[in-house]
Short mmCIF file of C-alpha atoms in Angstrom, two decimals:
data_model
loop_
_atom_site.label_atom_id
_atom_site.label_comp_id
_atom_site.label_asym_id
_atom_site.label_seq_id
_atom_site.Cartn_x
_atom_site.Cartn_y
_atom_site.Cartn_z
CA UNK J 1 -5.26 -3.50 -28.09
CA UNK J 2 -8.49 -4.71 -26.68
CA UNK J 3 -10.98 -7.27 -27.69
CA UNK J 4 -14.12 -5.19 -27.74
CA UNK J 5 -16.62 -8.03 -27.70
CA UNK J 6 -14.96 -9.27 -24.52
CA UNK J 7 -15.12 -5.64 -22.81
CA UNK J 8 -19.19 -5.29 -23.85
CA UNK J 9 -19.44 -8.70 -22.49
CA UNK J 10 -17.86 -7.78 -19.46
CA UNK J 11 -18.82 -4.64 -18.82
CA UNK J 12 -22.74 -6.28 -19.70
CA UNK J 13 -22.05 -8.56 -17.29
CA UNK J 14 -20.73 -6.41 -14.14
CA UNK J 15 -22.36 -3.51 -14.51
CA UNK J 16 -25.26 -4.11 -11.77
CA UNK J 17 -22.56 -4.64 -9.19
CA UNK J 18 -21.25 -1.44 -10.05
CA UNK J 19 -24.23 0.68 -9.21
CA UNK J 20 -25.04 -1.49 -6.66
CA UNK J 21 -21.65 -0.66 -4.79
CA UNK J 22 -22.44 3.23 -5.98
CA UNK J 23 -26.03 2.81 -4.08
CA UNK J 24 -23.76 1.64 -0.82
CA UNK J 25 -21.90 4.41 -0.83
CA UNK J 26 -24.53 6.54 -1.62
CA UNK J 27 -26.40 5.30 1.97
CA UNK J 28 -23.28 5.78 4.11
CA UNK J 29 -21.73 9.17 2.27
CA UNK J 30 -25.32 10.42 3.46
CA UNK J 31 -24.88 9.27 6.58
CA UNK J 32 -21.89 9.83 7.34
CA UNK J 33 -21.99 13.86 5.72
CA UNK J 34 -25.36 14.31 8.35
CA UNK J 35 -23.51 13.30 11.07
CA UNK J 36 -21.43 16.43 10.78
CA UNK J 37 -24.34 18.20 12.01
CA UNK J 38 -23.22 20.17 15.48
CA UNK J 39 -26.48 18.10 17.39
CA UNK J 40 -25.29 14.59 15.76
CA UNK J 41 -21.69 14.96 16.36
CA UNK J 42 -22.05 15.57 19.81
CA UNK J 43 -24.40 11.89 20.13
CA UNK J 44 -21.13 10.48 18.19
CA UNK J 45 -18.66 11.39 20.73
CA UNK J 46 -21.01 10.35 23.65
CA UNK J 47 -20.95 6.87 21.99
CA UNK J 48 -17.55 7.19 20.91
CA UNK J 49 -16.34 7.49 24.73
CA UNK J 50 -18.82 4.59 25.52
CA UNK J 51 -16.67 2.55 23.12
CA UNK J 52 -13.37 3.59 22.45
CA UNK J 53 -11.33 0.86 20.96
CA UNK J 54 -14.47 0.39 18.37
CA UNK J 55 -15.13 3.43 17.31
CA UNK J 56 -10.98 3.84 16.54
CA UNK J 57 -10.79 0.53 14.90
CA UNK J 58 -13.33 2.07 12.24
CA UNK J 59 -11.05 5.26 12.42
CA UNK J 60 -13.75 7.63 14.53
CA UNK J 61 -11.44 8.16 17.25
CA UNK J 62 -11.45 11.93 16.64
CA UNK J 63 -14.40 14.64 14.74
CA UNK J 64 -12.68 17.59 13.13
CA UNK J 65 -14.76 20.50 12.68
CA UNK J 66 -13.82 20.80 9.64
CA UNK J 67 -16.19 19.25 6.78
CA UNK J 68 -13.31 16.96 4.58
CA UNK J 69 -11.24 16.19 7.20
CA UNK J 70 -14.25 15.12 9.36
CA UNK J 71 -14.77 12.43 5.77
CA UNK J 72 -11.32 12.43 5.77
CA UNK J 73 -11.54 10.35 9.29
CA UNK J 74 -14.95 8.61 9.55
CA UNK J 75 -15.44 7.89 5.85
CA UNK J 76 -12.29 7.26 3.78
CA UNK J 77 -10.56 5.80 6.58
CA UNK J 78 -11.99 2.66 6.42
CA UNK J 79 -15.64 2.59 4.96
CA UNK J 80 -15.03 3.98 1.71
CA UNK J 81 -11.91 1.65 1.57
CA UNK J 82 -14.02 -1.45 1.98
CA UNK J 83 -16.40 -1.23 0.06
CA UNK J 84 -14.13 -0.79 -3.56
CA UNK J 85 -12.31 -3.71 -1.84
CA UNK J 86 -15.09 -5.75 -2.00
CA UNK J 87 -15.89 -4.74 -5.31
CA UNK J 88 -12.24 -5.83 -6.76
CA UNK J 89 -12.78 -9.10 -5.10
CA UNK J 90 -15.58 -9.75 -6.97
CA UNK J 91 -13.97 -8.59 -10.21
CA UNK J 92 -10.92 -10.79 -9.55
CA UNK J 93 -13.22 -13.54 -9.36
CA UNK J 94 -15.23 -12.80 -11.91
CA UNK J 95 -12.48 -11.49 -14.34
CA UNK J 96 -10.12 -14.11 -14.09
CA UNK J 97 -10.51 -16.60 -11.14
CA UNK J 98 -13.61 -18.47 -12.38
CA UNK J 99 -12.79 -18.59 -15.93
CA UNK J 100 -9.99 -21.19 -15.18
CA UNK J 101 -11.84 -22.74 -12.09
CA UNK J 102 -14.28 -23.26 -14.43
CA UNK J 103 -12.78 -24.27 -17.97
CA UNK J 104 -14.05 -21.34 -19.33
CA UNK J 105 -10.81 -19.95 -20.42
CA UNK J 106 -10.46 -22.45 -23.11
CA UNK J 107 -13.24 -21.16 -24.91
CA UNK J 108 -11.25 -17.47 -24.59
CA UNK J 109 -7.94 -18.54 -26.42
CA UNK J 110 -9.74 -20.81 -28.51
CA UNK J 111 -11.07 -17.07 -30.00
CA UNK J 112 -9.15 -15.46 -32.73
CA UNK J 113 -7.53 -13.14 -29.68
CA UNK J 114 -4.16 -13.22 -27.65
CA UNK J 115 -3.41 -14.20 -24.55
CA UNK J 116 -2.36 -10.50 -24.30
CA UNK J 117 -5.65 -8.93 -26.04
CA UNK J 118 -7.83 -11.00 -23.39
CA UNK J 119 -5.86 -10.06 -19.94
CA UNK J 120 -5.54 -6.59 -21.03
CA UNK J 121 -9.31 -6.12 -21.54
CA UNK J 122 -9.84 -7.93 -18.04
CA UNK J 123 -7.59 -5.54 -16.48
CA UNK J 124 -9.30 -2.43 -18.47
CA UNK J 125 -12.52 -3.51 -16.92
CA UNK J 126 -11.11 -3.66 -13.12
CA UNK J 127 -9.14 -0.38 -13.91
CA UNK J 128 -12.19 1.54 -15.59
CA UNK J 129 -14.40 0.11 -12.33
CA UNK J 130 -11.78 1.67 -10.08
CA UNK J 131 -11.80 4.93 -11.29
CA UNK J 132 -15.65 4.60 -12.21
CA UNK J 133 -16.03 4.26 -8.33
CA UNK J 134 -13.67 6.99 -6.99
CA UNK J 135 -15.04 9.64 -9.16
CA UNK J 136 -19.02 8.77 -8.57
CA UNK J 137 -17.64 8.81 -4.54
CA UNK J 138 -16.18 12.44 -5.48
CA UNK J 139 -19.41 13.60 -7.37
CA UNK J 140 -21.56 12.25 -4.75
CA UNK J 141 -20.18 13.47 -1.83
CA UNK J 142 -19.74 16.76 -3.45
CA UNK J 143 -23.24 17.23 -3.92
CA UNK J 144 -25.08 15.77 -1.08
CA UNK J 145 -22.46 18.19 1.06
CA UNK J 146 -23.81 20.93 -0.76
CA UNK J 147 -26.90 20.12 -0.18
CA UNK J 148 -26.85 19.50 3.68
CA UNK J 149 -23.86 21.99 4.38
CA UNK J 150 -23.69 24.96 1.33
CA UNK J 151 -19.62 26.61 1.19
CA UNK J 152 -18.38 23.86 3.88
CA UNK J 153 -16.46 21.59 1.44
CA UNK J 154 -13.29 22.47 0.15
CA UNK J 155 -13.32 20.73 -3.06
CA UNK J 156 -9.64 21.15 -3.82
CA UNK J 157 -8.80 19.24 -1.00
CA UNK J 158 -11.82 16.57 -1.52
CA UNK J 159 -10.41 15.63 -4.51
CA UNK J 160 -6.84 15.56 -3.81
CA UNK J 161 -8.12 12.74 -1.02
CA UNK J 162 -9.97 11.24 -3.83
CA UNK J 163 -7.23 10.55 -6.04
CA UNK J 164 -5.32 9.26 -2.28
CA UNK J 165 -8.08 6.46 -2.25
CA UNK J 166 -7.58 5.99 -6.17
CA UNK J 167 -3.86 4.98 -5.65
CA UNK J 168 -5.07 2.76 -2.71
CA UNK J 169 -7.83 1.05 -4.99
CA UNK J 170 -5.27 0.55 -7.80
CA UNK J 171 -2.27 -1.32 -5.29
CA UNK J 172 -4.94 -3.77 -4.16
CA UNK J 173 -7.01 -4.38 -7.34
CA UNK J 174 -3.11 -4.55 -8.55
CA UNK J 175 -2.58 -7.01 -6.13
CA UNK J 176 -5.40 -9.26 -6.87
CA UNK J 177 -5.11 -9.57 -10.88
CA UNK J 178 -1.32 -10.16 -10.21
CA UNK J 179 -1.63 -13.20 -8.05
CA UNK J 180 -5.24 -14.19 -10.10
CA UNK J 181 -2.72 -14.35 -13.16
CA UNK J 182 -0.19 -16.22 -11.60
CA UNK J 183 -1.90 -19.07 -9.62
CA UNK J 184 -3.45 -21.56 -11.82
CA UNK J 185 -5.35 -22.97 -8.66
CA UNK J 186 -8.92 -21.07 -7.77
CA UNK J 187 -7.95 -21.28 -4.41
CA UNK J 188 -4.47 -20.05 -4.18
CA UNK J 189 -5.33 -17.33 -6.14
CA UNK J 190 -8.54 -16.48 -3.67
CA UNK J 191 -6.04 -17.43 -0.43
CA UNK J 192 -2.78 -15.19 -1.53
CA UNK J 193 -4.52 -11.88 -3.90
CA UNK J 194 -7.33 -12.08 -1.70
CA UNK J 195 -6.50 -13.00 1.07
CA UNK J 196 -3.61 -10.96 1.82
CA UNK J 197 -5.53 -8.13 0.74
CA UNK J 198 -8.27 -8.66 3.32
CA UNK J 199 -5.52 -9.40 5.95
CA UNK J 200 -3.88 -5.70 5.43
CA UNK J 201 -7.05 -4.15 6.16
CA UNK J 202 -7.72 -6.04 9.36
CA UNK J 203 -4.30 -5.40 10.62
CA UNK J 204 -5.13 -1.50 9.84
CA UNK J 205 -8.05 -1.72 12.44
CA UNK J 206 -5.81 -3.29 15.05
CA UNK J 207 -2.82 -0.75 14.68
CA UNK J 208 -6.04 2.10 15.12
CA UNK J 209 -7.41 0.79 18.54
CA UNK J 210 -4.53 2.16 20.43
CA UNK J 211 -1.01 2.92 21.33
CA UNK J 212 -0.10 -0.29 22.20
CA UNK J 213 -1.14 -1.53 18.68
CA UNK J 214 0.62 1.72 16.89
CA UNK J 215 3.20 -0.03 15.49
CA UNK J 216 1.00 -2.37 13.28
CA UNK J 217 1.06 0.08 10.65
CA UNK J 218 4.20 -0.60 9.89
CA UNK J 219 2.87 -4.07 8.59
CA UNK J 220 0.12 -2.82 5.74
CA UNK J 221 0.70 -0.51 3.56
CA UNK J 222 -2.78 0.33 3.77
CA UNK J 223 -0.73 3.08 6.51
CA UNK J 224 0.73 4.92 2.94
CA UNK J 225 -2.81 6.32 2.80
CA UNK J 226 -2.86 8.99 5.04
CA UNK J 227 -5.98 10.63 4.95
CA UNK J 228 -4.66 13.31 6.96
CA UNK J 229 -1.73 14.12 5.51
CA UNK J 230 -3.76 14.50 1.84
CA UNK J 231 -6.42 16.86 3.46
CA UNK J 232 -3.69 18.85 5.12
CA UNK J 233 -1.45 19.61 1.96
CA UNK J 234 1.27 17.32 3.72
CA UNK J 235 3.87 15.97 0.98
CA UNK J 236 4.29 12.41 3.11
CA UNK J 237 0.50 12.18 2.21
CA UNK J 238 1.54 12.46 -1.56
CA UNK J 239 4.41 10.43 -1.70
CA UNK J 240 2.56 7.89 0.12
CA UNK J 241 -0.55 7.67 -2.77
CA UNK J 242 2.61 7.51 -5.83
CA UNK J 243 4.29 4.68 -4.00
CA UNK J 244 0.69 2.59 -4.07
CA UNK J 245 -0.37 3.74 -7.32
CA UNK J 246 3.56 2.75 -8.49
CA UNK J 247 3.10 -0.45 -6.87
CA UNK J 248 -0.34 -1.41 -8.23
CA UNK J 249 0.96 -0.83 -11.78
CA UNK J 250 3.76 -2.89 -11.17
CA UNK J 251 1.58 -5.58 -10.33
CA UNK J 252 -0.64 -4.92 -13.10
CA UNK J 253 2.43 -5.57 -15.34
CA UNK J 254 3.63 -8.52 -13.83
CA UNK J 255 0.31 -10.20 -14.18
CA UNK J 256 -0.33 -9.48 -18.16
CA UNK J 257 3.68 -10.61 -18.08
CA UNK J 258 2.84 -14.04 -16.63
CA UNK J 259 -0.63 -14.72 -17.66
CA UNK J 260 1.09 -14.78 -21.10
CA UNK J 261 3.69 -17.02 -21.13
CA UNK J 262 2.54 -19.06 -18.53
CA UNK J 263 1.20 -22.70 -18.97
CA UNK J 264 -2.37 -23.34 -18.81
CA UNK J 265 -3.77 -26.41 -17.96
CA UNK J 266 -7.37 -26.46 -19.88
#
């Protein structure tokens, strides 16, 4: 059960940041799809030789001539993997964080609703934004590739990497509501969810820039995404999205566990 006059209330309230992470995407899935042009992809590798280690810390260490794995590499790699990052940051914040940091969570229980009615509507609203963001990314890119490049998208396989990122989106945003729900403390909750989260995508770039980083990827499990392996009908590339979606549910459950029988200090 949800409280519905929390969810319009939320929903009211994050809706702009929505679209405005939707009109992001929108700018660099453009971008990004027009650079598969022959004549721009050649300027790419030109500066992608100029700058090696950069360009493969951002995962453009290789073009495929091949229209989803060449998003498969420069744009679900890392860009499209930021950006919903950012977005559950905000939502952890905004969901739960500030509502204790700022008192505000007294005036929640003091409502006619559960503990369990009000963190289960917070986590509907992170959950719906998740797949909200994933399936405008899959709409989006589906279209403006038709647009620019007519027959050169296999859809199958688009979406297949869709739901990949979706499983990715779902660990983290699991991550972040778990230890929001946990931590009484604004900032151990921002430091640890947050924090962590940020620190498994930094240690992605750094296992990308070379061989001598490789086995970095063994430390995030950001690595369980394999963009490659999803495009390419690989089962590791399966496997791997289950395990984070698994995960992120786990997470999800251990959070609505603790946020309701844990002492709050109003």
């Amino acid at each position: 059960m949800l409280s519905k006059p929390l969810l319009k209330r939320e929903i009211k309230s994050n809706y702009k940041i929505l679209l405005f992470m939707f009109a992001v995407m929108t700018m660099y899935g453009a971008i990004i799809i027009a650079m598969f042009d022959p004549e721009l992809g050649e300027s790419l590798k030109m500066m992608a030789e100029g700058m090696p280690q950069l360009f493969a810390a951002f995962g453009m260490n290789s073009f495929s001539s091949v229209l989803v794995e060449f998003l498969a590499q420069l744009l679900y790699n890392l860009i499209f993997v930021v950006f919903p990052l950012i977005l559950i940051i905000i939502l952890t914040l905004r969901l739960l964080i500030h509502y204790n940091d700022r008192g505000s969570m007294a005036y929640l229980l003091a409502t006619p609703n559960s503990r369990g009615k009000i963190v289960r509507t917070q986590l509907f609203v992170m959950v719906l934004a998740n797949i909200s963001l994933c399936v405008f990314a899959t709409v989006m890119c589906i279209i403006i590739s038709q647009i620019m490049f007519p027959g050169e998208l296999e859809i199958g396989k688009f979406v297949v990497l869709n739901f990949g990122l979706l499983c990715l989106i779902m660990f983290f945003s699991g991550l972040c509501f778990c230890t929001a729900c946990i931590f009484q403390e604004a900032k151990l909750a921002n430091g640890i969810g947050i924090g962590i989260s940020i620190a498994f995508l930094m240690i992605k770039m750094i296992a990308q820039t070379g061989d001598k980083a490789e086995f970095f990827k063994y430390l995030t499990p950001m690595t369980l995404f394999d963009t490659k392996a999803l495009v390419t009908n690989q089962s590791k590339g399966y496997i791997g999205a289950i395990v984070l979606l698994v995960v992120g549910l786990i997470f999800y459950g251990v959070g609505v566990k603790v946020f309701c029988r844990k002492d709050l200090s109003l």
